[in-house]
Amino acid sequence: MKCLVIYYKNGFMERENAKVDIEDRGYQFGDGIYEVVRVYNGKFFTLDEHLARFVRSATELHIKLPFTVEALTNLLEQLVEKNELINGYVYIQLTRGAADRIHNYADNLEPVLTMYSTVRERALSDIENGVDVYLHEDIRWLRCDIKSLNLLPNTLANTAAKNKGGHEAILHRGEIVTEASASNIFIVKNNELVTHPANNLILNGITRGKILQIAEDLKIPVKEEAFTIEELFAADEAFITNTGVEIGPINHVDDKAIGTGKPGPVTRKLQKAFEALLPS
Ligand code: PDD
């Protein structure tokens, strides 16, 4: 079910009344940024972290934020309240604004903020049973650390994986596994976690950050190091993380079982600790 009230440009309105300028640079160039934040039981989860990343993405692309983080937080709380959202997401998008369609941008454009919510229950079946994934070459640009609206390589890879009956596309640059089309990936080898370092080749996931904290608390060693496709196939366990699926155990990659082909004990331990952090 879609929400009724959205925030667009300067205020709250019904979705039907929002008019997108056909020369909005977000619409024409994918010139903008976004965040997806989870709401559990009417409460935001890791909102501060998401907004910090939002500010970082805006700064990296020289897009001026029209609001302070405090003001944004307040608007988001109003959005949740107006839509009586209990379990679901809010989507936050900021485009550089509208202008004549020329490639270079002026620095006096008025950025356009869009925020709406979607009702969605937790992906319990994926969390519990695990998912199958397929490999796909990572053809994205070299600033994957910015959560930009340019998602074509991600949507192409994701669709290719879905068409094979999978849940996610695991991206690799040559032999190196980077992340997934809409999530980060971890492997477990000899009770140690391995995940790609948070550099320009991946999005530094908020869920990824939570896993690193949990691992530290549980004294599970972590290596933030690149690993290869071969190491993925040889892993004891593997899982993806993102705001939607939380921790999704990987059963098969390209139809080959990882470990036992079922969610493993380290993944289960992390899932349990993650679940304990969710707002009740
Ligand atoms: N995607 N890597 C990519 C490429 C992503 O798009 C995402 C999130 C992540 C995980 O980030 P986080 O843990 O902060 O959700 C990693 C969101 C959910 C999306 O595009 O819908």
mmCIF file of C-alpha atoms in Angstrom, residues 54-219:
data_model
loop_
_atom_site.group_PDB
_atom_site.id
_atom_site.type_symbol
_atom_site.label_atom_id
_atom_site.label_comp_id
_atom_site.label_asym_id
_atom_site.label_seq_id
_atom_site.Cartn_x
_atom_site.Cartn_y
_atom_site.Cartn_z
ATOM 1 C CA PHE A 54 22.821 11.548 3.047
ATOM 2 C CA VAL A 55 24.745 14.686 4.033
ATOM 3 C CA ARG A 56 27.994 13.060 2.886
ATOM 4 C CA SER A 57 26.521 12.102 -0.509
ATOM 5 C CA ALA A 58 25.185 15.655 -0.976
ATOM 6 C CA THR A 59 28.551 17.149 -0.034
ATOM 7 C CA GLU A 60 30.465 14.863 -2.415
ATOM 8 C CA LEU A 61 28.171 15.910 -5.303
ATOM 9 C CA HIS A 62 28.077 19.606 -4.312
ATOM 10 C CA ILE A 63 24.307 19.571 -3.840
ATOM 11 C CA LYS A 64 23.155 21.991 -1.167
ATOM 12 C CA LEU A 65 20.930 20.453 1.485
ATOM 13 C CA PRO A 66 17.839 22.639 1.905
ATOM 14 C CA PHE A 67 17.462 21.595 5.565
ATOM 15 C CA THR A 68 19.561 20.883 8.590
ATOM 16 C CA VAL A 69 19.650 17.290 9.826
ATOM 17 C CA GLU A 70 17.472 18.373 12.776
ATOM 18 C CA ALA A 71 14.847 19.871 10.450
ATOM 19 C CA LEU A 72 14.930 16.790 8.206
ATOM 20 C CA THR A 73 14.477 14.512 11.211
ATOM 21 C CA ASN A 74 11.482 16.552 12.265
ATOM 22 C CA LEU A 75 9.906 16.360 8.776
ATOM 23 C CA LEU A 76 10.509 12.602 8.653
ATOM 24 C CA GLU A 77 8.828 12.144 12.009
ATOM 25 C CA GLN A 78 5.850 14.131 10.717
ATOM 26 C CA LEU A 79 5.756 11.973 7.578
ATOM 27 C CA VAL A 80 5.582 8.771 9.612
ATOM 28 C CA GLU A 81 2.902 10.251 11.835
ATOM 29 C CA LYS A 82 0.760 11.584 8.975
ATOM 30 C CA ASN A 83 0.832 8.182 7.260
ATOM 31 C CA GLU A 84 0.425 6.252 10.508
ATOM 32 C CA LEU A 85 3.340 4.089 9.428
ATOM 33 C CA ILE A 86 4.076 1.175 11.750
ATOM 34 C CA ASN A 87 6.350 -1.120 9.725
ATOM 35 C CA GLY A 88 7.929 -0.043 6.470
ATOM 36 C CA TYR A 89 10.341 2.397 4.889
ATOM 37 C CA VAL A 90 10.787 6.024 4.214
ATOM 38 C CA TYR A 91 12.456 7.001 0.968
ATOM 39 C CA ILE A 92 14.351 10.302 0.944
ATOM 40 C CA GLN A 93 15.555 11.817 -2.319
ATOM 41 C CA LEU A 94 17.272 15.066 -3.135
ATOM 42 C CA THR A 95 17.857 16.143 -6.717
ATOM 43 C CA ARG A 96 20.004 19.055 -7.815
ATOM 44 C CA GLY A 97 16.886 20.808 -9.115
ATOM 45 C CA ALA A 98 15.413 21.934 -12.422
ATOM 46 C CA ALA A 99 17.276 23.807 -15.153
ATOM 47 C CA ASP A 100 17.584 23.937 -18.947
ATOM 48 C CA ARG A 101 18.917 20.597 -20.083
ATOM 49 C CA ILE A 102 22.631 21.202 -20.337
ATOM 50 C CA HIS A 103 25.217 18.879 -18.850
ATOM 51 C CA ASN A 104 27.028 21.316 -16.614
ATOM 52 C CA TYR A 105 25.190 22.583 -13.573
ATOM 53 C CA ALA A 106 25.006 26.048 -12.097
ATOM 54 C CA ASP A 107 25.505 26.415 -8.372
ATOM 55 C CA ASN A 108 22.318 28.426 -7.837
ATOM 56 C CA LEU A 109 19.799 25.658 -8.540
ATOM 57 C CA GLU A 110 17.126 24.877 -5.980
ATOM 58 C CA PRO A 111 17.485 21.255 -4.869
ATOM 59 C CA VAL A 112 14.228 19.292 -4.732
ATOM 60 C CA LEU A 113 13.474 17.102 -1.732
ATOM 61 C CA THR A 114 11.032 14.182 -2.000
ATOM 62 C CA MET A 115 10.098 11.942 0.911
ATOM 63 C CA TYR A 116 7.463 9.253 1.112
ATOM 64 C CA SER A 117 6.764 6.106 3.061
ATOM 65 C CA THR A 118 5.877 2.560 2.114
ATOM 66 C CA VAL A 119 4.277 -0.091 4.280
ATOM 67 C CA ARG A 120 6.385 -3.284 4.371
ATOM 68 C CA GLU A 121 6.726 -6.075 6.877
ATOM 69 C CA ARG A 122 10.115 -7.651 7.647
ATOM 70 C CA ALA A 123 11.396 -10.101 5.005
ATOM 71 C CA LEU A 124 11.080 -12.973 7.467
ATOM 72 C CA SER A 125 11.145 -15.733 4.873
ATOM 73 C CA ASP A 126 14.473 -14.511 3.384
ATOM 74 C CA ILE A 127 15.928 -13.920 6.848
ATOM 75 C CA GLU A 128 14.903 -17.363 8.037
ATOM 76 C CA ASN A 129 15.401 -19.528 4.942
ATOM 77 C CA GLY A 130 18.200 -17.689 3.159
ATOM 78 C CA VAL A 131 18.498 -16.610 -0.457
ATOM 79 C CA ASP A 132 20.130 -17.695 -3.707
ATOM 80 C CA VAL A 133 22.245 -15.208 -5.620
ATOM 81 C CA TYR A 134 23.987 -14.929 -8.996
ATOM 82 C CA LEU A 135 27.288 -13.340 -9.937
ATOM 83 C CA HIS A 136 27.373 -10.302 -12.199
ATOM 84 C CA GLU A 137 30.241 -8.132 -13.392
ATOM 85 C CA ASP A 138 30.347 -4.827 -11.497
ATOM 86 C CA ILE A 139 30.111 -2.259 -14.291
ATOM 87 C CA ARG A 140 29.472 0.766 -12.065
ATOM 88 C CA TRP A 141 31.487 3.978 -11.834
ATOM 89 C CA LEU A 142 34.303 4.486 -9.345
ATOM 90 C CA ARG A 143 32.301 6.444 -6.754
ATOM 91 C CA CYS A 144 30.040 3.701 -5.434
ATOM 92 C CA ASP A 145 30.473 5.240 -1.963
ATOM 93 C CA ILE A 146 27.978 7.945 -2.999
ATOM 94 C CA LYS A 147 24.337 6.865 -2.748
ATOM 95 C CA SER A 148 23.373 8.465 -6.043
ATOM 96 C CA LEU A 149 20.246 8.025 -8.149
ATOM 97 C CA ASN A 150 22.324 6.507 -10.965
ATOM 98 C CA LEU A 151 21.289 2.894 -10.459
ATOM 99 C CA LEU A 152 21.171 1.461 -13.992
ATOM 100 C CA PRO A 153 24.101 -0.954 -13.510
ATOM 101 C CA ASN A 154 22.449 -2.068 -10.270
ATOM 102 C CA THR A 155 19.017 -2.566 -11.798
ATOM 103 C CA LEU A 156 20.451 -4.438 -14.814
ATOM 104 C CA ALA A 157 22.415 -6.792 -12.564
ATOM 105 C CA ASN A 158 19.500 -7.256 -10.171
ATOM 106 C CA THR A 159 17.089 -8.038 -12.992
ATOM 107 C CA ALA A 160 19.511 -10.558 -14.508
ATOM 108 C CA ALA A 161 19.700 -12.320 -11.109
ATOM 109 C CA LYS A 162 15.917 -12.206 -10.630
ATOM 110 C CA ASN A 163 15.394 -13.630 -14.126
ATOM 111 C CA LYS A 164 17.491 -16.638 -13.091
ATOM 112 C CA GLY A 165 15.294 -17.085 -10.024
ATOM 113 C CA GLY A 166 17.746 -15.454 -7.603
ATOM 114 C CA HIS A 167 17.296 -12.797 -4.977
ATOM 115 C CA GLU A 168 20.377 -10.652 -5.550
ATOM 116 C CA ALA A 169 23.266 -10.073 -7.935
ATOM 117 C CA ILE A 170 26.705 -10.358 -6.369
ATOM 118 C CA LEU A 171 28.958 -7.847 -8.103
ATOM 119 C CA HIS A 172 32.588 -8.479 -8.937
ATOM 120 C CA ARG A 173 35.307 -6.471 -10.638
ATOM 121 C CA GLY A 174 37.241 -9.225 -12.333
ATOM 122 C CA GLU A 175 38.065 -11.722 -9.585
ATOM 123 C CA ILE A 176 37.266 -9.342 -6.710
ATOM 124 C CA VAL A 177 33.821 -9.431 -5.114
ATOM 125 C CA THR A 178 32.755 -5.891 -4.204
ATOM 126 C CA GLU A 179 29.171 -5.951 -2.923
ATOM 127 C CA ALA A 180 25.718 -6.707 -4.335
ATOM 128 C CA SER A 181 23.293 -4.734 -6.479
ATOM 129 C CA ALA A 182 21.454 -3.367 -3.421
ATOM 130 C CA SER A 183 23.327 -4.836 -0.473
ATOM 131 C CA ASN A 184 26.751 -5.553 1.003
ATOM 132 C CA ILE A 185 28.209 -9.041 1.239
ATOM 133 C CA PHE A 186 30.160 -10.828 3.971
ATOM 134 C CA ILE A 187 31.744 -14.248 3.964
ATOM 135 C CA VAL A 188 32.586 -16.352 7.000
ATOM 136 C CA LYS A 189 35.760 -18.462 6.902
ATOM 137 C CA ASN A 190 37.058 -20.295 9.980
ATOM 138 C CA ASN A 191 34.719 -18.225 12.183
ATOM 139 C CA GLU A 192 36.134 -14.966 10.826
ATOM 140 C CA LEU A 193 34.088 -12.385 8.889
ATOM 141 C CA VAL A 194 35.463 -10.914 5.687
ATOM 142 C CA THR A 195 33.943 -7.984 3.802
ATOM 143 C CA HIS A 196 35.190 -5.502 1.218
ATOM 144 C CA PRO A 197 36.728 -2.361 2.756
ATOM 145 C CA ALA A 198 34.513 0.735 2.735
ATOM 146 C CA ASN A 199 36.281 2.579 -0.048
ATOM 147 C CA ASN A 200 35.096 4.068 -3.364
ATOM 148 C CA LEU A 201 34.131 0.634 -4.754
ATOM 149 C CA ILE A 202 31.223 -0.035 -2.388
ATOM 150 C CA LEU A 203 28.435 1.737 -0.593
ATOM 151 C CA ASN A 204 29.293 1.816 3.096
ATOM 152 C CA GLY A 205 26.051 0.180 4.230
ATOM 153 C CA ILE A 206 24.478 1.226 7.492
ATOM 154 C CA THR A 207 23.570 -2.414 8.133
ATOM 155 C CA ARG A 208 27.177 -3.367 7.315
ATOM 156 C CA GLY A 209 28.282 -0.893 10.005
ATOM 157 C CA LYS A 210 25.910 -2.469 12.532
ATOM 158 C CA ILE A 211 27.304 -5.938 11.751
ATOM 159 C CA LEU A 212 30.842 -4.683 12.371
ATOM 160 C CA GLN A 213 29.741 -3.310 15.762
ATOM 161 C CA ILE A 214 27.930 -6.525 16.657
ATOM 162 C CA ALA A 215 30.932 -8.624 15.614
ATOM 163 C CA GLU A 216 33.151 -6.540 17.873
ATOM 164 C CA ASP A 217 30.733 -6.973 20.788
ATOM 165 C CA LEU A 218 30.546 -10.733 20.175
ATOM 166 C CA LYS A 219 34.309 -10.944 19.701
#
